[in-house]
CSV table of C-alpha atoms and ligand atoms in Angstrom, one decimal:
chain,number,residue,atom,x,y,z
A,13,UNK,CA,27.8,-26.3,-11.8
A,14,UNK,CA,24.0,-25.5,-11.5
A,15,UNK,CA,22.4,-26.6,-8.6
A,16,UNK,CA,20.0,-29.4,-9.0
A,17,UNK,CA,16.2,-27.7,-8.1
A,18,UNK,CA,14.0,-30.3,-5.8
A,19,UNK,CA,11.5,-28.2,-5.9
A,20,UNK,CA,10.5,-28.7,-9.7
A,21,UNK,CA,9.5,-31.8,-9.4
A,22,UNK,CA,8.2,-32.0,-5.8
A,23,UNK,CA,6.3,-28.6,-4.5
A,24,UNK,CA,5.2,-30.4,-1.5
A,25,UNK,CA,8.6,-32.2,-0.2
A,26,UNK,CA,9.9,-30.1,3.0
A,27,UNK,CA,13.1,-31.5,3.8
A,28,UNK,CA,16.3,-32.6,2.0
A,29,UNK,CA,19.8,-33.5,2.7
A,30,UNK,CA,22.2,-31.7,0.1
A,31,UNK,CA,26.2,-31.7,0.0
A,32,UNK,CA,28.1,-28.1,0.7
A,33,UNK,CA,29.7,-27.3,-2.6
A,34,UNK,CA,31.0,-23.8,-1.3
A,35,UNK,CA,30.7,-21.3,1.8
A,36,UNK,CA,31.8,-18.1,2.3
A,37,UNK,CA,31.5,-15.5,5.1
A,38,UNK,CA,29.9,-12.1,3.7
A,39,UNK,CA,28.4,-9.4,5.3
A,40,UNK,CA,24.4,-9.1,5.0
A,41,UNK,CA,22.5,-6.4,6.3
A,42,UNK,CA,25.5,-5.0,8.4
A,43,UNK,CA,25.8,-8.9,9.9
A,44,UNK,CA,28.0,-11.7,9.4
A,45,UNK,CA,25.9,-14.4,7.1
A,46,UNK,CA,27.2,-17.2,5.1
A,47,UNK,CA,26.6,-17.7,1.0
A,48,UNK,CA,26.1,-21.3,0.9
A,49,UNK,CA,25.5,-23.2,-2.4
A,50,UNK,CA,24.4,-26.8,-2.3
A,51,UNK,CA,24.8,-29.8,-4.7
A,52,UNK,CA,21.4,-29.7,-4.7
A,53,UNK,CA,17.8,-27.9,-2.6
A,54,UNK,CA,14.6,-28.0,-2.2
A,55,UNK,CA,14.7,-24.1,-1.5
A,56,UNK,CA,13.1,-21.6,-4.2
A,57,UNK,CA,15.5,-18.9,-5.1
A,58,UNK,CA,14.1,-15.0,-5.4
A,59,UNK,CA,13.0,-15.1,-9.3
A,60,UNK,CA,9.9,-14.2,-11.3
A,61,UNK,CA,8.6,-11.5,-8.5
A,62,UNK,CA,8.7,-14.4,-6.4
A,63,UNK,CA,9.9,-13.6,-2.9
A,64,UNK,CA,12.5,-16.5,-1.7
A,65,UNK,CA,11.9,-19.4,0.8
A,66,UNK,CA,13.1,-19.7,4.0
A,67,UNK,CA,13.9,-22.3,6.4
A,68,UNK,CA,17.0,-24.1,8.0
A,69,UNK,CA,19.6,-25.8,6.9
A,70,UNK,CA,20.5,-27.9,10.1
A,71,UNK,CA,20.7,-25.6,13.2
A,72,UNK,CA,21.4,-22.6,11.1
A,73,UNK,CA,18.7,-20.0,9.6
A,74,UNK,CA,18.2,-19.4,5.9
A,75,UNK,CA,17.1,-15.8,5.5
A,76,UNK,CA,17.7,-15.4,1.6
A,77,UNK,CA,17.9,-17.7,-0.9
A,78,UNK,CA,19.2,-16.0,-4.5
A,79,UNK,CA,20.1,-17.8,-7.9
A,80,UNK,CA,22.2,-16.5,-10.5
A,81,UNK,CA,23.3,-18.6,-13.9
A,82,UNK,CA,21.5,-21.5,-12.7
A,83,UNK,CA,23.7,-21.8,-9.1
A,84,UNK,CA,20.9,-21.2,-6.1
A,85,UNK,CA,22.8,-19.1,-3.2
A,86,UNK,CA,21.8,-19.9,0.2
A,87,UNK,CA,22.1,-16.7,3.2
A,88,UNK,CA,23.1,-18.8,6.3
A,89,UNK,CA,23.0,-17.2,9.7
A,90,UNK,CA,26.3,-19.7,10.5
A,91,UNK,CA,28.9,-21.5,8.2
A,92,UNK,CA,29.7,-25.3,7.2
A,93,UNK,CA,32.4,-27.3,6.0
A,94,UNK,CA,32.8,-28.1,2.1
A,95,UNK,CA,31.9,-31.5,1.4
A,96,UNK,CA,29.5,-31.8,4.5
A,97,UNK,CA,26.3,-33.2,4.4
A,98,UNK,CA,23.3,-30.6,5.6
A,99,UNK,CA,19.7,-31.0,5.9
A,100,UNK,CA,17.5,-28.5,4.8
A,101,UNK,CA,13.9,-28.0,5.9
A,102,UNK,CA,11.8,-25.2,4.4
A,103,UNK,CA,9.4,-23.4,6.1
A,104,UNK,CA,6.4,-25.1,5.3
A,105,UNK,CA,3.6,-22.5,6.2
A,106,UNK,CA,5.1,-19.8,4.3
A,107,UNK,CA,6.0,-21.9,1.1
A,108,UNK,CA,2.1,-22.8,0.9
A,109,UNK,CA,1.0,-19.7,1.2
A,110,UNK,CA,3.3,-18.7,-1.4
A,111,UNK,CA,1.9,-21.6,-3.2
A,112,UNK,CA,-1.6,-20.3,-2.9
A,113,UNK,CA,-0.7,-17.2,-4.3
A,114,UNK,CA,1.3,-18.1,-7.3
A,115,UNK,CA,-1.4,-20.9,-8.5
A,116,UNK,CA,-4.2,-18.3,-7.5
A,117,UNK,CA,-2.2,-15.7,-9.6
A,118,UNK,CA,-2.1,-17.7,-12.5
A,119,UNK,CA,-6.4,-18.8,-12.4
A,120,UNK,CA,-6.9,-14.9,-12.5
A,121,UNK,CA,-4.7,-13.9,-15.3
A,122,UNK,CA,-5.7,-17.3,-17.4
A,123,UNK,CA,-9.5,-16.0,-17.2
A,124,UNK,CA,-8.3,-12.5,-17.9
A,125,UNK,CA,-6.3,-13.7,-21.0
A,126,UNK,CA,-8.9,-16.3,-22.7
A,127,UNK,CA,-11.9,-14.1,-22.0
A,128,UNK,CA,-10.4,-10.4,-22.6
A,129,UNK,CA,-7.2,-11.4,-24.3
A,130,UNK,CA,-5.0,-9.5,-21.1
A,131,UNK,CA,-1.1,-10.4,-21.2
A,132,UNK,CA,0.4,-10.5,-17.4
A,133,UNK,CA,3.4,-7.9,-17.8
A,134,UNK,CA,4.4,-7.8,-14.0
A,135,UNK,CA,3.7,-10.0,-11.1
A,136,UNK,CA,4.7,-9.3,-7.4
A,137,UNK,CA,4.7,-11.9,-4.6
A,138,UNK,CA,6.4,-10.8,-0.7
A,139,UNK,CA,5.3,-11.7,2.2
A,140,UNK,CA,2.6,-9.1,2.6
A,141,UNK,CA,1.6,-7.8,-1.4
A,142,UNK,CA,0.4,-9.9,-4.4
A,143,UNK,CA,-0.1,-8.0,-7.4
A,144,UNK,CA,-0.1,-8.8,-10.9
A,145,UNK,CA,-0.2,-6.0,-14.1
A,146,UNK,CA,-2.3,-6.7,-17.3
A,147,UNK,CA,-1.6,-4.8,-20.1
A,148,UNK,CA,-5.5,-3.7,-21.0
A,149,UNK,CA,-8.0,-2.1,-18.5
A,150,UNK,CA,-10.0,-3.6,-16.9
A,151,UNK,CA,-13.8,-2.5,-15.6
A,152,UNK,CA,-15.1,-3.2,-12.7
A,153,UNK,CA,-17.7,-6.1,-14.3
A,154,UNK,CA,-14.6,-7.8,-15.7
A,155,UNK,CA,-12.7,-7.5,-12.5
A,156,UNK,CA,-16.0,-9.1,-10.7
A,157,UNK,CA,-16.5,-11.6,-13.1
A,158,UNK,CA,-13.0,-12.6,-13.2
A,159,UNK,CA,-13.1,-13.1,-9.3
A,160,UNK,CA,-16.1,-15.1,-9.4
A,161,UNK,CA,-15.0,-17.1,-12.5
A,162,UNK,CA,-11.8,-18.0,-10.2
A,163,UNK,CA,-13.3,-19.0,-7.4
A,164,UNK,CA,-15.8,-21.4,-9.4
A,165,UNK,CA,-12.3,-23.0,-10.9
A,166,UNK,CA,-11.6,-23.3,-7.6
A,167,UNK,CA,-14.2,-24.8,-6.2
A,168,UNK,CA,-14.3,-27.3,-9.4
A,169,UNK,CA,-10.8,-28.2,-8.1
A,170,UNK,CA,-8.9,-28.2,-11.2
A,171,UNK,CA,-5.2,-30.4,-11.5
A,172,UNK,CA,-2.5,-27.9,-12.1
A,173,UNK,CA,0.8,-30.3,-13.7
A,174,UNK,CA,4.1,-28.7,-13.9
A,175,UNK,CA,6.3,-30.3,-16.5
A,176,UNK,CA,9.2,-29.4,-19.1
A,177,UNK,CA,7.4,-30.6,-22.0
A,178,UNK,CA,10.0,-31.6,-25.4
A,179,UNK,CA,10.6,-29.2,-28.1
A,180,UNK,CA,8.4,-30.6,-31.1
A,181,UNK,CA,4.9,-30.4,-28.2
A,182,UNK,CA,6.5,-26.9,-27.1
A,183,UNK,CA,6.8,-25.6,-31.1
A,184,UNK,CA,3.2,-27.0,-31.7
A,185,UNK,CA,1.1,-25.1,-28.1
A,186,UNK,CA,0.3,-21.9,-27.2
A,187,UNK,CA,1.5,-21.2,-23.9
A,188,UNK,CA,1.4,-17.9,-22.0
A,189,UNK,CA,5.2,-16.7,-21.9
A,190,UNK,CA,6.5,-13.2,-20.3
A,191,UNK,CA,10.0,-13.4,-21.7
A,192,UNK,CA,11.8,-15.3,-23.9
A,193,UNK,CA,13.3,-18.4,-21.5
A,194,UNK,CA,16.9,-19.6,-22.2
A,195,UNK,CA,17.2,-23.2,-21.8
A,196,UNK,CA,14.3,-25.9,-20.7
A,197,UNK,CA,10.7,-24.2,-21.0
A,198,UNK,CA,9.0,-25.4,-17.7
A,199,UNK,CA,5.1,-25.1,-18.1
A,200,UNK,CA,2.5,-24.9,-15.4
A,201,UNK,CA,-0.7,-26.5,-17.0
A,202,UNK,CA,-4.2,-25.7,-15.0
A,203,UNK,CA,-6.7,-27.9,-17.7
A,204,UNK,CA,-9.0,-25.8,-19.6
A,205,UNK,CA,-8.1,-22.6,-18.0
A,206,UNK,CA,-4.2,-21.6,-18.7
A,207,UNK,CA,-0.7,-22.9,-19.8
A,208,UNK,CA,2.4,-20.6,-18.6
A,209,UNK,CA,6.1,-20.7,-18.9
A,210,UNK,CA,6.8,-20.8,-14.8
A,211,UNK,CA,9.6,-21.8,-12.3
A,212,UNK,CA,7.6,-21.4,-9.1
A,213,UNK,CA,5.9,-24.1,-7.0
A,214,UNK,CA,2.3,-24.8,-7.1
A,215,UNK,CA,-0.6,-26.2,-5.5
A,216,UNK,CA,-1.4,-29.6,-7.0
A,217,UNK,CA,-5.1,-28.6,-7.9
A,218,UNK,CA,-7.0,-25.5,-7.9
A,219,UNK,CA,-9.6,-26.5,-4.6
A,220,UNK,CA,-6.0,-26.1,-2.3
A,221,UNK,CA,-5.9,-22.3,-3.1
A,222,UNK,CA,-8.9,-22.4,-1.2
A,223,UNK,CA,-10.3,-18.5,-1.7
A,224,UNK,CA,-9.2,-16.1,-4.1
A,225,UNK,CA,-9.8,-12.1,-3.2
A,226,UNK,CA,-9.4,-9.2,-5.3
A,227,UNK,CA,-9.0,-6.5,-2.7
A,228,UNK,CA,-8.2,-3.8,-5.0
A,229,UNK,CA,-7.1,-2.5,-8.5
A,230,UNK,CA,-6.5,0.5,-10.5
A,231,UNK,CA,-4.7,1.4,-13.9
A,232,UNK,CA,-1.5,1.3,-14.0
A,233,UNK,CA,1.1,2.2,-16.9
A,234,UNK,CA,-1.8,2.4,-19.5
A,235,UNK,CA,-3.3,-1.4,-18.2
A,236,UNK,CA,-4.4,-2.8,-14.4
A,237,UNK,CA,-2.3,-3.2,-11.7
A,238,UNK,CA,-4.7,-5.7,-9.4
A,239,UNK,CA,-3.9,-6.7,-5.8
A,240,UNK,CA,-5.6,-10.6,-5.3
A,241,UNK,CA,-4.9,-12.4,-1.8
A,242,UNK,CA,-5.4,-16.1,-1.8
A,243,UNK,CA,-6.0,-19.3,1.2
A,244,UNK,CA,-5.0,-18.4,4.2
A,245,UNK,CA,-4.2,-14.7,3.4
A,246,UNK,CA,-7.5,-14.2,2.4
A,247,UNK,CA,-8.6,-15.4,5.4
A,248,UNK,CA,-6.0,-13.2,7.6
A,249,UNK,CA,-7.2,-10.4,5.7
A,250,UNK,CA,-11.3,-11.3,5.8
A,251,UNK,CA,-10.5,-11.3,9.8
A,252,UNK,CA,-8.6,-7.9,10.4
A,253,UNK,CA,-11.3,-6.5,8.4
A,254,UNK,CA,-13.9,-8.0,10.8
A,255,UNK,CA,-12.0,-6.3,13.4
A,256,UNK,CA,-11.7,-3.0,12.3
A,257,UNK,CA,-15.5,-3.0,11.4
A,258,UNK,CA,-16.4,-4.0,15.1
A,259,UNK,CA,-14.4,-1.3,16.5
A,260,UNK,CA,-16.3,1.0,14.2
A,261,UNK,CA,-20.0,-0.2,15.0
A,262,UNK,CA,-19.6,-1.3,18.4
A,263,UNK,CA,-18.0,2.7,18.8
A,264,UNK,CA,-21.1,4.0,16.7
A,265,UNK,CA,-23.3,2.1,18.5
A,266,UNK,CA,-24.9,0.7,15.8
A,267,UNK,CA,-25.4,-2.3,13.6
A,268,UNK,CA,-22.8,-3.5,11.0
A,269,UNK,CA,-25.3,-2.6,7.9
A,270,UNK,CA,-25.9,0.6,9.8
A,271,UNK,CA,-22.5,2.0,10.0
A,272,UNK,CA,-22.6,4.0,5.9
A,273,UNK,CA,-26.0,5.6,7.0
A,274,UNK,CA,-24.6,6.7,10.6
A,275,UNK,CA,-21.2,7.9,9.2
A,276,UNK,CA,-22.7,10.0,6.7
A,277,UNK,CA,-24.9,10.8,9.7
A,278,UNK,CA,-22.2,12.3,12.1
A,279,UNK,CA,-20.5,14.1,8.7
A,280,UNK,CA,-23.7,15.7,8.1
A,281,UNK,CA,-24.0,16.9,12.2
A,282,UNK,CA,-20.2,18.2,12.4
A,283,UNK,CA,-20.8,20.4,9.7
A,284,UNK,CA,-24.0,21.8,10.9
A,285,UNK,CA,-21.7,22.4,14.1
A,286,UNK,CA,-19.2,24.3,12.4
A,287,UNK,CA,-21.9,26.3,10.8
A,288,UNK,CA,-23.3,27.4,14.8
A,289,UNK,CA,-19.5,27.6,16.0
A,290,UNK,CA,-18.5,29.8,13.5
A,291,UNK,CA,-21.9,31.8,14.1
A,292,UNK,CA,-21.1,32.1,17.5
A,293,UNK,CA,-18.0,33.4,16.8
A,294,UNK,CA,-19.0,36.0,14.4
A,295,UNK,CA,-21.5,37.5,17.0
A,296,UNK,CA,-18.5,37.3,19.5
A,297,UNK,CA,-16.1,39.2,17.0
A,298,UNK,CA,-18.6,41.5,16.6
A,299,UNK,CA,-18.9,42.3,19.9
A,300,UNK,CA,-15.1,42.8,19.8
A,301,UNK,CA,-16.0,45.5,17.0
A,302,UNK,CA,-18.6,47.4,18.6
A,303,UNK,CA,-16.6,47.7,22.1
A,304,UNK,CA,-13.5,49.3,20.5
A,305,UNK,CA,-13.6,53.1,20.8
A,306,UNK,CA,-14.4,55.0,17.7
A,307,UNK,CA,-11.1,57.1,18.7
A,308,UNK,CA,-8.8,54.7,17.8
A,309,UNK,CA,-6.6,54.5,14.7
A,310,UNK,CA,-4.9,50.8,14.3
A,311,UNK,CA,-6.9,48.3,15.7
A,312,UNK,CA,-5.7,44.7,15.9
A,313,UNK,CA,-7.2,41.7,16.9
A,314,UNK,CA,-6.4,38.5,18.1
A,315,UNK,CA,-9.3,35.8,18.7
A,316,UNK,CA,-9.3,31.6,18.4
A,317,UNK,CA,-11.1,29.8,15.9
A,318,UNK,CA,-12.0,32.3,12.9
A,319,UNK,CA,-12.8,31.1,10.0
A,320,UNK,CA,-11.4,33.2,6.8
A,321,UNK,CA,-15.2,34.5,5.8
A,322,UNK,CA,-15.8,35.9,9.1
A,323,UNK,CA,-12.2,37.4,9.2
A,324,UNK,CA,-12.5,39.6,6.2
A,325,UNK,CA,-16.4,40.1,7.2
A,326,UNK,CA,-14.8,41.9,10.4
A,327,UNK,CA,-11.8,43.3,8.9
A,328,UNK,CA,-14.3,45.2,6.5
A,329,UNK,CA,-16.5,46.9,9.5
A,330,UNK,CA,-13.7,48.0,11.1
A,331,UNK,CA,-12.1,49.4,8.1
A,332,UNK,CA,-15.6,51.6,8.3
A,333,UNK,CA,-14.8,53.0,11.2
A,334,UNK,CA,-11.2,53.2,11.9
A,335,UNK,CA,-8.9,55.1,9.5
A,336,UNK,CA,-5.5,53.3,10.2
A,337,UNK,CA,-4.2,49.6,10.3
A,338,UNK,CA,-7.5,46.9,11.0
A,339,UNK,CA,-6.3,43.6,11.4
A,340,UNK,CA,-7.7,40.2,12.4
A,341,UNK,CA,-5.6,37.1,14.0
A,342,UNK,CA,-7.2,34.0,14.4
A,343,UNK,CA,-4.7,31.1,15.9
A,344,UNK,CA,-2.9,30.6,18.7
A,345,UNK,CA,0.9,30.8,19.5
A,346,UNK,CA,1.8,27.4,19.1
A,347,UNK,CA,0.5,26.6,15.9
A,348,UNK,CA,0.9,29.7,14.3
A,349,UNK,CA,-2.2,32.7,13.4
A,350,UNK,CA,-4.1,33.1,9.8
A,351,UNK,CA,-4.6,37.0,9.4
A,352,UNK,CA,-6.2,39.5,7.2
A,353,UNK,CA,-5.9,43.1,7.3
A,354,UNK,CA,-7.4,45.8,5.4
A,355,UNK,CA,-7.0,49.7,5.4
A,356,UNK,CA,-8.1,52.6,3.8
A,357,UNK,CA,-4.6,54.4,4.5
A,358,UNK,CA,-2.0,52.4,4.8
A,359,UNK,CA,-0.7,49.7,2.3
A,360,UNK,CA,-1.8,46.2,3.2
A,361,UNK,CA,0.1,44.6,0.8
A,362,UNK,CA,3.4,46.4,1.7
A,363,UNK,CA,2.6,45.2,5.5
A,364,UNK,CA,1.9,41.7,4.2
A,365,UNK,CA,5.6,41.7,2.6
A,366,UNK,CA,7.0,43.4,5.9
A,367,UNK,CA,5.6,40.2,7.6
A,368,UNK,CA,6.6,37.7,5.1
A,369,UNK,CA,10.1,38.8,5.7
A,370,UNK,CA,10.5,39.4,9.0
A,371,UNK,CA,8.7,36.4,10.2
A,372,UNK,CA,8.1,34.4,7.7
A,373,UNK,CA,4.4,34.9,6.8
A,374,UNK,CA,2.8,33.7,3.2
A,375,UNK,CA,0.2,35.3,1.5
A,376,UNK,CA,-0.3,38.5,0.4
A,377,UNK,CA,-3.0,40.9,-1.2
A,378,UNK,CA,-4.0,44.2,-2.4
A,379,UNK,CA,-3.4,47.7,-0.8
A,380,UNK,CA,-6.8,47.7,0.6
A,381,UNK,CA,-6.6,44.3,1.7
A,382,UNK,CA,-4.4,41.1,2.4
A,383,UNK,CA,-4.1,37.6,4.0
A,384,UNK,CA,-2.4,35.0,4.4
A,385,UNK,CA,-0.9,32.7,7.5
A,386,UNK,CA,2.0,33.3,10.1
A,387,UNK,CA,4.4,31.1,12.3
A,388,UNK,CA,5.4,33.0,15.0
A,389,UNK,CA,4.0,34.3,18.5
A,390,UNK,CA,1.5,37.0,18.9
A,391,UNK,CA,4.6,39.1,20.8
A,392,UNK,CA,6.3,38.7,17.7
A,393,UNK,CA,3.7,40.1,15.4
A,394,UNK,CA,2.5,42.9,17.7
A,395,UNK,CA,6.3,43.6,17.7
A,396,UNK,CA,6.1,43.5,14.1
A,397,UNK,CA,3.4,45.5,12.9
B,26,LIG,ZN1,4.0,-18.3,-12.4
């Protein structure tokens, strides 16, 4: 027997009093829970991309609510007797905001559809994501003037009737539809801007959903997949926003219009510091270079904070003076070394591959010359080479 839905014709009741028409112990989540199903509920099962409600049903918690040919399951956190009478209460505050959502949801695909002919192919409400998927592309002036379109619905506070209108009225409108719907067709009117086939709660008129926020889109599967917040998520979300901006200009010192400028600012200085580190460190390398003594053959390096350029730069002067194995290591033991070594002798590449298999190195190179980065510890590669 399907379970009579309250919550058709009353989005805004909270509490009920059903009979228990069956309850059985099942194991949800590695716990104990309890699949109860009601004569009837004012509880909104898991359907359309619609996460469930929650609430109580008398001292016990309802984490889940799931429906399946028509019969709505409750997930208990403890059991009841068949036959026993139960009052539900749904969680108000997160049913509303869900309401906001869906009704906000169904303002920005309406414009979409009557002003750029979009069809919603997905739609995604939990407790943290709303996102719904047209089938076209949208550009960024469409997505803008779709926002602000919304938002003047809203403000114009619009009715928005649910009803399950008879078959000869149903046969003769054109309602939005995402699937073909077996049995009763239940539509969700918002005058003059959309008519959809829905089973979810709404707001009774536009001005409740109070905000609506696109807070970003992209293309997705050849159309748009766009994330909107509505009410008091909107809201939530304007304030962490706020917050995070503070941190950043009260860091910065700075004002909030100031921040781009002085970011771009400090991006601009740390590379003109790399530029005089990595001088600094050239002169110092070179000074490495000039102290070693002409007599000596191999000649290996080891010295922090090398970028590649100035690597092979020194690798190259002290292939000019020293006939065997010249090699630069920049790194430290802990995080590993990048390398290059040249020669005019002896075969780079061939040394390269001797490190890649003793100690794992990558990279590799010609016989005068290779590169490339090593995990291990500068014992190791001394050892090694
Ligand atoms: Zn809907």
């Amino acid at each position: 027997m399907k379970t009579e839905a309250l919550f058709d014709r009353d989005a805004y009741a909270k509490e009920f009093v059903g009979r228990v028409i069956s309850c059985d112990e099942i194991t949800k989540d590695e716990k104990t829970a309890y699949k109860v199903v009601l004569d009837k509920t004012l509880f909104f099962p898991e359907q359309g991309g619609q996460s469930s409600d929650i609430g109580t049903l008398d001292n016990a918690k309802v984490i889940d609510v799931q429906i399946a040919d028509g019969v709505i399951y409750h997930y208990v956190t403890s059991g009841f007797l068949i036959g026993e009478e139960v009052k539900g209460v749904i969680d108000w505050q997160h049913r509303f905001n869900n309401m906001q959502q869906h009704t906000g949801e169904h303002i920005f695909t309406g414009i979409a559809h009557n002003t750029y002919g979009a069809e919603n192919v997905g739609f995604h409400l939990s407790d943290n994501t709303v996102t719904l998927d047209l089938n076209i592309e949208l550009t960024d002036e469409q997505v803008d003037y779709i926002e602000t379109t919304a938002n003047e619905i809203i403000a114009k506070d619009v009715a928005v009737k649910a009803y399950y209108p008879n078959q000869d009225l149903l046969g003769a409108i054109n309602y939005r539809s995402k699937k073909e719907i077996e049995g009763a067709v239940r539509l969700v009117e918002i005058e003059g801007v959309d008519l959809c086939a829905c089973c979810a709660p709404h707001v009774k008129s536009t001005g409740q959903v109070g905000l609506l926020k696109v807070v970003s889109y992209g293309k997705y599967k050849g159309g748009t997949r766009v994330y909107i917040l509505c009410g008091m998520r909107a809201l939530a979300d304007y304030n962490r926003r706020m917050k995070i901006l503070a941190s950043a200009y009260q860091k910065l010192n700075c004002k909030e219009e100031e921040l781009p400028e002085k970011v771009e600012g400090l991006i601009e200085d740390n590379k003109q510091l790399k530029y005089r580190i990595s001088d600094i460190k050239a002169g110092l390398l070179n000074d490495r270079i000039e102290s070693v003594v002409p007599e000596l053959t191999d000649v290996i390096i080891f010295m922090e904070d090398l970028d590649t350029k100035t690597m092979r730069d020194g690798v190259n002067k002290l292939v000019e003076r020293h006939d065997g194995l010249c090699a630069i290591f920049s790194g430290d033991d802990e995080e590993g070394y990048n390398f290059v070594i040249g020669s005019k002798t002896r075969d780079c590449a061939a040394i390269a591959t001797g490190l890649r298999e003793l100690l794992g190195a990558k990279g590799g190179g010609s016989k005068q010359m290779a590169q490339g980065s090593i995990n291990a510890t500068r014992t190791q590669i001394e050892g090694t080479l």
